[in-house]
Coordinates of C-alpha atoms and ligand atoms in Angstrom, one line a residue:
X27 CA 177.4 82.6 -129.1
X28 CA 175.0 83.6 -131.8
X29 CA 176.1 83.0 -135.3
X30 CA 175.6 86.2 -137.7
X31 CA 174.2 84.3 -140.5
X32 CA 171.6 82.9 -138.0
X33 CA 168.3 84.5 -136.9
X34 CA 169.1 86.2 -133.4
X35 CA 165.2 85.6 -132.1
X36 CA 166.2 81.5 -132.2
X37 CA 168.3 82.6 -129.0
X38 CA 165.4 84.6 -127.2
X39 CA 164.2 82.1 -124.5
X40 CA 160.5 81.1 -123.8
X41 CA 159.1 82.2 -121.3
X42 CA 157.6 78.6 -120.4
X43 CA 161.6 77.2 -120.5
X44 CA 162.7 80.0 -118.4
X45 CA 160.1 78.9 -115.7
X46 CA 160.6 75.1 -115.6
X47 CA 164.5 75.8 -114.7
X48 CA 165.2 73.4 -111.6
X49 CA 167.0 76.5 -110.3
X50 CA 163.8 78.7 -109.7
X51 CA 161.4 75.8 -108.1
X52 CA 162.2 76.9 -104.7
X53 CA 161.1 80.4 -105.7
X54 CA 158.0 79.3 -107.0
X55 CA 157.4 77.4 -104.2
X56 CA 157.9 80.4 -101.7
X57 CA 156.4 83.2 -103.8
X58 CA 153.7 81.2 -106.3
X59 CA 154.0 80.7 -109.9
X60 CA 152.4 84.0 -111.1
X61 CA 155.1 86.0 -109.1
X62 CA 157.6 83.8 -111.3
X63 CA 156.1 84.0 -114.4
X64 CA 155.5 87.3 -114.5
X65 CA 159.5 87.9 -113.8
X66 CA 160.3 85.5 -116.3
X67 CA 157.9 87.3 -119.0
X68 CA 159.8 90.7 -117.5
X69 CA 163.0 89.5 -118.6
X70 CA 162.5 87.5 -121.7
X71 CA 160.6 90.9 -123.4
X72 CA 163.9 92.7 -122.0
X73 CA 165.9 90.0 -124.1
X74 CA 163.7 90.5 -127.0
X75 CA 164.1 94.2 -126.8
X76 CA 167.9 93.7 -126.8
X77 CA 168.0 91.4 -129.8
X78 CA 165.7 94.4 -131.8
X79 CA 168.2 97.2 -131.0
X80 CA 171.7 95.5 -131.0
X81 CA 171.3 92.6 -132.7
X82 CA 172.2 90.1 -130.1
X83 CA 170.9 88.2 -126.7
X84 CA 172.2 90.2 -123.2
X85 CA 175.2 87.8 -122.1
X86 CA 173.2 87.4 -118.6
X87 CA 171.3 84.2 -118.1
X88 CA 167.5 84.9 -117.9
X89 CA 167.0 82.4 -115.0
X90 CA 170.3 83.9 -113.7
X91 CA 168.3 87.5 -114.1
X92 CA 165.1 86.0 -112.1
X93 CA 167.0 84.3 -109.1
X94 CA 168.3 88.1 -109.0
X95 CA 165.3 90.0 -109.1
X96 CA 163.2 87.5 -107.3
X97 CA 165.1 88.7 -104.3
X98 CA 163.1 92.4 -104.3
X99 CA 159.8 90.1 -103.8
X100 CA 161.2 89.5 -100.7
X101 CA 160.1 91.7 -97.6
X102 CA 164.0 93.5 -96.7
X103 CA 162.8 93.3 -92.9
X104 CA 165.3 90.1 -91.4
X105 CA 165.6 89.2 -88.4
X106 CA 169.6 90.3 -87.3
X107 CA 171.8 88.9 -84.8
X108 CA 173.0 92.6 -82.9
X109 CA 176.8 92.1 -82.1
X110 CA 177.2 95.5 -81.6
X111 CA 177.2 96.1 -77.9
X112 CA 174.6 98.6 -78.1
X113 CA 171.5 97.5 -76.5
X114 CA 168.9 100.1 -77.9
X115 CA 170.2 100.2 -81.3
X116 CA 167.3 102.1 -83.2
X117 CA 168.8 101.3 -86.4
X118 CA 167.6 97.3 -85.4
X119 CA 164.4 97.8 -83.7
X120 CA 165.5 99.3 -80.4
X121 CA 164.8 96.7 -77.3
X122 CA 164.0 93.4 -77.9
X123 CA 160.5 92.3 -76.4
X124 CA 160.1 89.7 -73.6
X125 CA 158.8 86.3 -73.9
X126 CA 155.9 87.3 -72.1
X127 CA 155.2 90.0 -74.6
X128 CA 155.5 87.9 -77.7
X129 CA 153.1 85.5 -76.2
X130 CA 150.3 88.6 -75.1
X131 CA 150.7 89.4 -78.3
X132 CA 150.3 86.5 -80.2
X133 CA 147.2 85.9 -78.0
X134 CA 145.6 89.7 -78.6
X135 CA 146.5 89.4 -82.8
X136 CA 145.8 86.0 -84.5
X137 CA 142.2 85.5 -82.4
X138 CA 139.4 88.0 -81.4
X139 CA 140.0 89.9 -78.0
X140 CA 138.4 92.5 -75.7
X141 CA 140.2 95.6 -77.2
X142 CA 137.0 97.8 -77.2
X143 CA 134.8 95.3 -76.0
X144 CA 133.4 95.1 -71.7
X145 CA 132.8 91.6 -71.0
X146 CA 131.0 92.1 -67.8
X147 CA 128.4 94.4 -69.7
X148 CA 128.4 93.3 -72.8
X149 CA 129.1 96.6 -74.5
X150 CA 131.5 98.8 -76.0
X151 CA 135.0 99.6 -74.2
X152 CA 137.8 101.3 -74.3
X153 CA 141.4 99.8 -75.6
X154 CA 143.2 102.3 -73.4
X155 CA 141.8 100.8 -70.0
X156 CA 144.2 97.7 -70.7
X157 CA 147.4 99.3 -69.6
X158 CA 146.1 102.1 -67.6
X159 CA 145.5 100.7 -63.8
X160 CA 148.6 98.7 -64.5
X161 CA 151.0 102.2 -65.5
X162 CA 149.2 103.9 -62.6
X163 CA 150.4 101.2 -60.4
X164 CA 154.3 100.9 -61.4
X165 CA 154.3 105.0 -62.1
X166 CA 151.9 106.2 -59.1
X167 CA 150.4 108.2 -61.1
X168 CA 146.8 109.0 -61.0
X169 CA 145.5 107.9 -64.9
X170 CA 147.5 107.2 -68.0
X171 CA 147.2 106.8 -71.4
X172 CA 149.2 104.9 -74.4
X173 CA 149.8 106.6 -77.7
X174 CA 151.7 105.0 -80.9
X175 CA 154.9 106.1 -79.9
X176 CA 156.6 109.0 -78.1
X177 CA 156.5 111.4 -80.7
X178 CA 152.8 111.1 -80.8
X179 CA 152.4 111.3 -76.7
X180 CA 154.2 114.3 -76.9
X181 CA 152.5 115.6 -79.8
X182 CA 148.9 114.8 -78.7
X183 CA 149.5 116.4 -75.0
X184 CA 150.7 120.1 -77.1
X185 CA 147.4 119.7 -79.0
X186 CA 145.5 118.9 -76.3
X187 CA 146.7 121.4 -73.6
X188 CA 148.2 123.8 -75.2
X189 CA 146.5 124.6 -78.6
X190 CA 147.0 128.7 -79.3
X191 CA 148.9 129.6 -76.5
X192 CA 152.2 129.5 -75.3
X193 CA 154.5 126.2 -73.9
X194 CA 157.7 127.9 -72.3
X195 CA 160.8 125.8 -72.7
X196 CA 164.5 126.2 -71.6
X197 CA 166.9 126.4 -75.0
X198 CA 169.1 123.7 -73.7
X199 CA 166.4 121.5 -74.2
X200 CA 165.4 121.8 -77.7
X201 CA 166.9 118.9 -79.0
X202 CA 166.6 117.4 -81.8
X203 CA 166.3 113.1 -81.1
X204 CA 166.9 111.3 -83.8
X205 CA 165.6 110.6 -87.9
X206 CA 164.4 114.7 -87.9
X207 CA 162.4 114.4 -84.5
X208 CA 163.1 118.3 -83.5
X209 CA 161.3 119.4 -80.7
X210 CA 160.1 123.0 -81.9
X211 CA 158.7 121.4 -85.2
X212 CA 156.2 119.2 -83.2
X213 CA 155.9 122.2 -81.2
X214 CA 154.6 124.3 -84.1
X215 CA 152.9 121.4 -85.5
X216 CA 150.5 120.5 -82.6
X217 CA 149.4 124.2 -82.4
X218 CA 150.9 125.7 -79.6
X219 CA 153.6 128.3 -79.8
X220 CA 157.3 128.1 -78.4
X221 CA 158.8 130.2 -76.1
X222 CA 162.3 130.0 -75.8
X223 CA 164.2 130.4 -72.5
X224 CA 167.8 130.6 -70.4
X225 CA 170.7 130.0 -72.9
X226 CA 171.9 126.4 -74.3
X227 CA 174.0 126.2 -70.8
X228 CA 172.1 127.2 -68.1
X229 CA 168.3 128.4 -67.5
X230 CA 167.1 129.5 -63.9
X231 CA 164.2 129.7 -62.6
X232 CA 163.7 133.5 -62.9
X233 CA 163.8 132.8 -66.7
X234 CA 160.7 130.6 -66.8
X235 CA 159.3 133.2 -64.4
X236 CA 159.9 136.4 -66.3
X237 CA 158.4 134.7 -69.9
X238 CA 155.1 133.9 -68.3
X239 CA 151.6 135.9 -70.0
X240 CA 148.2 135.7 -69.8
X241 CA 149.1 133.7 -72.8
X242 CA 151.1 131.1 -71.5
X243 CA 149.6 127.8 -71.4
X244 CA 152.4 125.2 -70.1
X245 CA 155.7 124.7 -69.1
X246 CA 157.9 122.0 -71.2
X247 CA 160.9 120.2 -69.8
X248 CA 162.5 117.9 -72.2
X249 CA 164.9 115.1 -71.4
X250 CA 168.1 116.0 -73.4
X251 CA 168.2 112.4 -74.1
X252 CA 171.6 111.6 -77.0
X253 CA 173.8 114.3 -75.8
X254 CA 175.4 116.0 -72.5
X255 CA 176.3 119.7 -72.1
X256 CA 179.5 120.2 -69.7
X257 CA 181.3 122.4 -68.5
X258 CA 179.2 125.7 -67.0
X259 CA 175.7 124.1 -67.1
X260 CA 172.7 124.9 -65.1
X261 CA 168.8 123.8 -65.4
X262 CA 166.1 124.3 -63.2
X263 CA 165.1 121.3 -61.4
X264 CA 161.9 120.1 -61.8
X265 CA 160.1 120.3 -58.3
X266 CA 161.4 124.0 -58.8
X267 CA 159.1 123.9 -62.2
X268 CA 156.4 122.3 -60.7
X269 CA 155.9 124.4 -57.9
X270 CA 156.2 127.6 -60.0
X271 CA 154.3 126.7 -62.6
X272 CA 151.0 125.3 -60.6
X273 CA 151.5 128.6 -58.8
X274 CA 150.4 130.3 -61.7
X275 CA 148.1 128.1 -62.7
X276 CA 150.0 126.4 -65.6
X277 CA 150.4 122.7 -66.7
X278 CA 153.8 121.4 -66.1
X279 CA 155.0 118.3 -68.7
X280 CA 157.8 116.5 -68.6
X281 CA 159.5 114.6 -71.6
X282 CA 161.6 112.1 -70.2
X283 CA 162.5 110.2 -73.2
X284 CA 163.3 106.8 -72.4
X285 CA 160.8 105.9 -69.8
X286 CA 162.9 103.9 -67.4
X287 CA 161.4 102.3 -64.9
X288 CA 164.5 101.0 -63.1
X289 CA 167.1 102.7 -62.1
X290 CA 170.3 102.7 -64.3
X291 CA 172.8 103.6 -61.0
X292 CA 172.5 100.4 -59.6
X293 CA 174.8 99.0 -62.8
X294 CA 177.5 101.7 -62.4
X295 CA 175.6 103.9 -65.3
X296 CA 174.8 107.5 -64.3
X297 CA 171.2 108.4 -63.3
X298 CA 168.8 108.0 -66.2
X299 CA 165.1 110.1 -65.1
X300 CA 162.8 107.5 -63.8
X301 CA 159.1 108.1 -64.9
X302 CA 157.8 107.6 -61.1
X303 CA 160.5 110.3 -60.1
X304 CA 158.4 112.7 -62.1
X305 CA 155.2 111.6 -61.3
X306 CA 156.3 112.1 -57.8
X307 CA 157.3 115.6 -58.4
X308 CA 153.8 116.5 -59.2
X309 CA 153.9 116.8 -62.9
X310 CA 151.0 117.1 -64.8
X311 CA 151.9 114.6 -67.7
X312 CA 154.9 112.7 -68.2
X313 CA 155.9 111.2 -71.0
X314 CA 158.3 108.4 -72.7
X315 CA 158.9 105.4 -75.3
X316 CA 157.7 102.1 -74.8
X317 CA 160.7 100.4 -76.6
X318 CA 164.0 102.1 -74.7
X319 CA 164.7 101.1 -71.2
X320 CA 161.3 100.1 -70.4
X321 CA 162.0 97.4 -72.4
X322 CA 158.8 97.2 -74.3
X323 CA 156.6 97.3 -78.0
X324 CA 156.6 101.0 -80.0
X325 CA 154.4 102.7 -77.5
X326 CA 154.3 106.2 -75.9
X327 CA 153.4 106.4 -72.4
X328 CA 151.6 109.3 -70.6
X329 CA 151.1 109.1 -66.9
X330 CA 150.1 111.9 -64.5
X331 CA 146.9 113.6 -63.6
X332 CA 143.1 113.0 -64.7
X333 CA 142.5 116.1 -65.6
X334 CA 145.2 116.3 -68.4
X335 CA 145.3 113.0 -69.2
X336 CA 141.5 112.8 -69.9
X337 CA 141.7 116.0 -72.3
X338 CA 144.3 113.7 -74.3
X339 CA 141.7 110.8 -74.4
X340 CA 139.4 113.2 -75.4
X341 CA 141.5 115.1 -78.5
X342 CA 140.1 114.2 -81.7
X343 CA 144.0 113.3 -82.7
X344 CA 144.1 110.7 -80.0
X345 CA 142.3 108.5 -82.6
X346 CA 144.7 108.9 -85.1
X347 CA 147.5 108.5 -82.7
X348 CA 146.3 105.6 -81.0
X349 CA 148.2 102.0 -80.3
X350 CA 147.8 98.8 -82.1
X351 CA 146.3 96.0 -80.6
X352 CA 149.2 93.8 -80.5
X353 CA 151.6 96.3 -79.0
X354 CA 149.2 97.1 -76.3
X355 CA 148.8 93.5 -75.3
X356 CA 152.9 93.1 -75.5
X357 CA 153.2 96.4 -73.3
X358 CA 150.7 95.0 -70.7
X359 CA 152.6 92.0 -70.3
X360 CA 155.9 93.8 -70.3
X361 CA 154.6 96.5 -67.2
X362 CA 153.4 93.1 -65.3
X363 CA 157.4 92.2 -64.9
X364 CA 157.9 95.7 -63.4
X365 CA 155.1 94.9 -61.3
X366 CA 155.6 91.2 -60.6
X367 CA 159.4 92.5 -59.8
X368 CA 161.4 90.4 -62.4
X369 CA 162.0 93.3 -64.8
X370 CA 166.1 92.4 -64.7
X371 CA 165.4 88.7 -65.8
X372 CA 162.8 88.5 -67.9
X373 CA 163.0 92.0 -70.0
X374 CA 165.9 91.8 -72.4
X375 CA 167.4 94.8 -72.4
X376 CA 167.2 95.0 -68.4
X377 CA 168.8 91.2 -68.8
X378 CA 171.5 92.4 -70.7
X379 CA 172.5 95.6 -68.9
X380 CA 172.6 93.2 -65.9
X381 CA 175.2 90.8 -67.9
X382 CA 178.1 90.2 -65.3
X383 CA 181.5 89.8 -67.3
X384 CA 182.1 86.4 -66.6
X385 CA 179.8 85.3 -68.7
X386 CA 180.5 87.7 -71.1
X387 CA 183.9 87.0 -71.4
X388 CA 183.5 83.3 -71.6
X389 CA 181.3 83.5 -74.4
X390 CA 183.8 86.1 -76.1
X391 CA 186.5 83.4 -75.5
X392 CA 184.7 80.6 -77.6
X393 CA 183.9 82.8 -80.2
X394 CA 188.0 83.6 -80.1
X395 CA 188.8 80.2 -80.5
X396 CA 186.3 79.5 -83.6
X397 CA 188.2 82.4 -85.0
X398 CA 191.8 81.0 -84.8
X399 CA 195.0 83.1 -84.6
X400 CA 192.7 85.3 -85.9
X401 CA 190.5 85.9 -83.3
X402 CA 191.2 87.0 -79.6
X403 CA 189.1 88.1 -76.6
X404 CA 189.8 91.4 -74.7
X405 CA 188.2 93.9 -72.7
X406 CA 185.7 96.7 -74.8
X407 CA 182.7 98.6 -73.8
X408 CA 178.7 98.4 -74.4
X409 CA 176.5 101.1 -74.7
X410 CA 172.9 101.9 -74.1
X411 CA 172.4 103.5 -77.2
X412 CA 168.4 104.8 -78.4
X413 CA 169.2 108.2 -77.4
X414 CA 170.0 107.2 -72.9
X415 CA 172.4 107.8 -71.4
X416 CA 175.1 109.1 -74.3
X417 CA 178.6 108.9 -72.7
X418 CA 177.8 106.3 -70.4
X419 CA 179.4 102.7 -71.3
X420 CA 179.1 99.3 -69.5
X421 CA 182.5 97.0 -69.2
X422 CA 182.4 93.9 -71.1
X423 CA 184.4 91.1 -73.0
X424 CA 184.5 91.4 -76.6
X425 CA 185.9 88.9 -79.4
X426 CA 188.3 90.9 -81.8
X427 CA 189.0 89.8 -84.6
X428 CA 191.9 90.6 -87.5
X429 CA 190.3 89.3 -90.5
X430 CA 193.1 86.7 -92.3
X431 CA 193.6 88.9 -95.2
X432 CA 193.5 92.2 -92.8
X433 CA 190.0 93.7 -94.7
X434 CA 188.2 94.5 -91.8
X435 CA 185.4 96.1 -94.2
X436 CA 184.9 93.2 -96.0
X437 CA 184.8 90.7 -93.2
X438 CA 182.2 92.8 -91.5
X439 CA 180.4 92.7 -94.9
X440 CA 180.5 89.1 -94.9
X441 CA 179.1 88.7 -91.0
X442 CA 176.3 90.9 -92.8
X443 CA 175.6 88.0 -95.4
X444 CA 175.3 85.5 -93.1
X445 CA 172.1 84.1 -92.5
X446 CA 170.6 85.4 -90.3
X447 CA 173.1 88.2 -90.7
X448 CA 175.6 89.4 -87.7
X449 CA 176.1 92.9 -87.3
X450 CA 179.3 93.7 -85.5
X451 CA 181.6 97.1 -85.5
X452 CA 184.8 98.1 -86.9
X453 CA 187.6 99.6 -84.3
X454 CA 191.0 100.1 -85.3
X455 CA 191.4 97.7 -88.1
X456 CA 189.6 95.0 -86.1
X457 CA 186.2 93.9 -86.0
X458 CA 184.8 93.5 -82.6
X459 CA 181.6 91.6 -81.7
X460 CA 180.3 92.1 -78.8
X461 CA 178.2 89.4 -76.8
X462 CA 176.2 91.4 -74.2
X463 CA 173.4 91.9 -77.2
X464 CA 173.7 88.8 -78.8
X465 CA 170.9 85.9 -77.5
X466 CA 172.8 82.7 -75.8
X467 CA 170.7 80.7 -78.2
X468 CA 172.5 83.0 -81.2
X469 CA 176.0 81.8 -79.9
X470 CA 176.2 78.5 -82.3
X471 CA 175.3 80.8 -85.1
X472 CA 177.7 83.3 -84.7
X473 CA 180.8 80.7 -83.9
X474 CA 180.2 78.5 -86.5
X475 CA 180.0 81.9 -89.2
X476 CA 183.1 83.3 -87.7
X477 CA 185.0 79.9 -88.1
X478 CA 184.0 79.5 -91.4
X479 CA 184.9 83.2 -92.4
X480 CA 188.4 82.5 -91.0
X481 CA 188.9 79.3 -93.3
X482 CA 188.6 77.3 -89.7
X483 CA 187.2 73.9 -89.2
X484 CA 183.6 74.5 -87.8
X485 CA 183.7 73.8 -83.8
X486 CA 181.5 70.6 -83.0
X487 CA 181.4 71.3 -79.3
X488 CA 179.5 73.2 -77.4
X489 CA 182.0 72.8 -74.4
X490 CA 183.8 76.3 -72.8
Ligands
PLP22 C1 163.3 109.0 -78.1 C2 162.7 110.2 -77.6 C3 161.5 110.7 -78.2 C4 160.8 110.0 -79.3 O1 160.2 108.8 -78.9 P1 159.6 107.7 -79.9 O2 159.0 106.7 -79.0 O3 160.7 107.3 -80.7 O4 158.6 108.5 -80.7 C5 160.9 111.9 -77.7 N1 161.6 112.6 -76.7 C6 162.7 112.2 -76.2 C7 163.4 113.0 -75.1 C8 163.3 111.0 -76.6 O5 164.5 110.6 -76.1

């Protein structure tokens, strides 16, 4: 407490004292003194400023005030454990890469590499050989090319083949995928112009056929990827599209969206469009993400014919769209599993679609027991999530549990500030972790937080 009679600046502290606090060594340590001192000077001229207009210190502790702001030095990217049950959760980085990946990439990023360079000749290369022979192998198509993502696969093959004229496109299928990703704007914004078709239930054939010009350029079908129309529904099918549209000479391109590779019946989901379905149907270019169900780095993925795709390697955008070294290494390694035939063990979200509910429900069962009376393990449902298969949901076991003071809110809030922090949902009151996306190796982490959230004594054994 300051004393009126005495001068308030006598409270101000130094800058030098705030530093030397035991309390901020381990920030100094992790971000460098400068960082430190420079918060420090930040908050002791806020002090001083106080003093000048109200006469008195701020009741906060300066070191208090630089543990707190210290935090925004900090990158906000953490790695999370994913309780949710949803496997592609775009919200935490969509699929998980595979071993393999990490490794190709660690390998193509922290030495030099042959991403533009031809060993054999000595000369210049080209970074989108890499992947090429090996995405003409596992899609049978005839060349391919990588792009940054989706988006800019999709975007680059508009510019490239359709610039100026018209793309038709069924209006059932102008969706709208996710974070403002509408389908008409990167329409307009690539250049070529929309031509609506059919209604948002059902577009025939005869529709495509009756909107084609002299100016039409392409016909667009887009994979209708986070929802399902029901009910009176019809769409053309694609060999139908195919066949009409290289009948009149026009470029047929198909956006499948999540790019799998395997096919999502064999796990009692419905039928997700498999790239190599659509290369078989004779489309010109197809396109998908690298990071849904194929299981791989941000990429975009255009496989079809040579013609089309080497007018997309040749758009002066293609440079601006282009793929990072690291992600193309991680993306070669992750096509090798499809190849090599060990796609459902070694790619993680394949692994965990493939989760059989024994497991699952023993490993909901320990993390029951760490949880108490509180805690109990019962039947609930995963989902794919990134915009496949909406509707579509995989049994598993889940742990539920009924926080001890009944705040589910706040207990999923404090799952959130564990370290690293455990994302789980809210249903009915309860909050429900679900162990088909959380890593084995996570389990310790995630029973010892939930024993400790639920005032138990931490388990010691690792035992079912
Ligand atoms: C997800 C999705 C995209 C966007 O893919 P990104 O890789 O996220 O750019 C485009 N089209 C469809 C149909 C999708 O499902």
């Amino acid at each position: 407490m300051t004393a009126t009679h005495e001068n308030p600046f006598r409270n101000l502290p130094s800058i030098d004292r705030v530093v030397a606090d035991a309390r901020l060594q381990a920030l100094i340590d992790r971000h460098g003194r400068d960082a430190i001192v420079d918060l420090a000077r930040e908050v002791v001229e806020e002090h001083r400023r106080a003093i000048e207009s109200a006469g008195t210190a701020p009741a906060d502790d300066a070191v208090d005030t630089v543990l707190a702001r210290a935090a925004s030095l900090q990158s906000t990217l953490a790695r999370v454990v994913n309780a949710t049950g949803v496997i592609i959760h775009t919200n935490l980085g969509r699929a998980p890469l595979a071993r393999s990946a990490l490794d190709a990439m660690q390998r193509a990023s922290t030495g030099y590499s042959t991403l533009e360079f031809d060993l054999e000749r000595g000369e210049r290369g080209s970074r989108f050989t890499h992947v090429e022979s090996l995405l003409c192998h596992v899609t049978g198509a005839e060349a391919a090319l990588v792009m940054n993502n989706n988006a800019a696969a999709v975007m680059l093959a508009l510019a490239a083949l359709c610039h100026g004229r018209e793309v038709i496109i069924s209006r059932g299928q102008l969706v709208e995928i996710g974070g403002g990703f509408r389908i008409p704007d990167v329409l307009r914004q690539s250049g070529a112009n929309l031509v609506e078709v059919g209604t948002t239930n059902r577009t025939r054939l005869a529709d495509y056929e009756a909107a084609i010009t002299d100016r039409t350029a392409a016909i667009l079908r887009v994979h209708p990827s986070n929802f399902r129309v029901i009910g009176f529904t019809e769409e053309t099918p694609l060999a139908d599209l195919v066949r009409l549209g290289h009948e009149r000479g026009l470029v047929v391109l198909d956006d499948v969206g999540s790019g799998a590779l395997l096919d999502t019946r064999a796990f009692g989901l419905g039928a997700e469009p498999m790239i190599q379905d659509s290369v078989r149907a004779g489309v010109d270019v197809v396109l998908a993400s690298g990071d849904k169900l194929l299981g791989g780095p941000q990429a975009g993925i255009a496989a079809g014919r040579a013609s089309a795709i080497d007018a997309m390697r040749r758009h002066p955008l293609a440079r601006a769209l282009r793929m990072d070294k690291g992600s193309i290494a991680a993306l070669a390694a992750t096509l090798e599993h499809y190849r090599r035939g060990d796609a459902l063990t070694e790619i993680p979200v394949w692994r965990m679609i493939a989760l059989d509910e024994d497991t699952l429900g023993r490993r909901a069962r320990r993390w029951s027991r760490a949880c108490g009376e509180f805690g109990i393990a019962r039947a609930g449902r995963s989902t794919i999530g990134g915009g496949s298969l909406p509707g579509e949901e995989l049994d598993t076991v889940v742990c539920a549990v009924t926080p001890p003071d009944g705040h589910a809110t706040a207990f999923a809030a404090a799952l959130r500030a564990a370290s690293p922090a455990i994302v789980a949902r809210i249903e009915d009151g309860a909050v429900l972790l679900d162990p088909r996306t959380v890593e084995p190796s996570e389990d310790t982490h995630v029973e010892i937080t939930l024993a400790r959230l639920c005032g138990r004594p931490v388990p010691l054994t690792t035992a079912d």
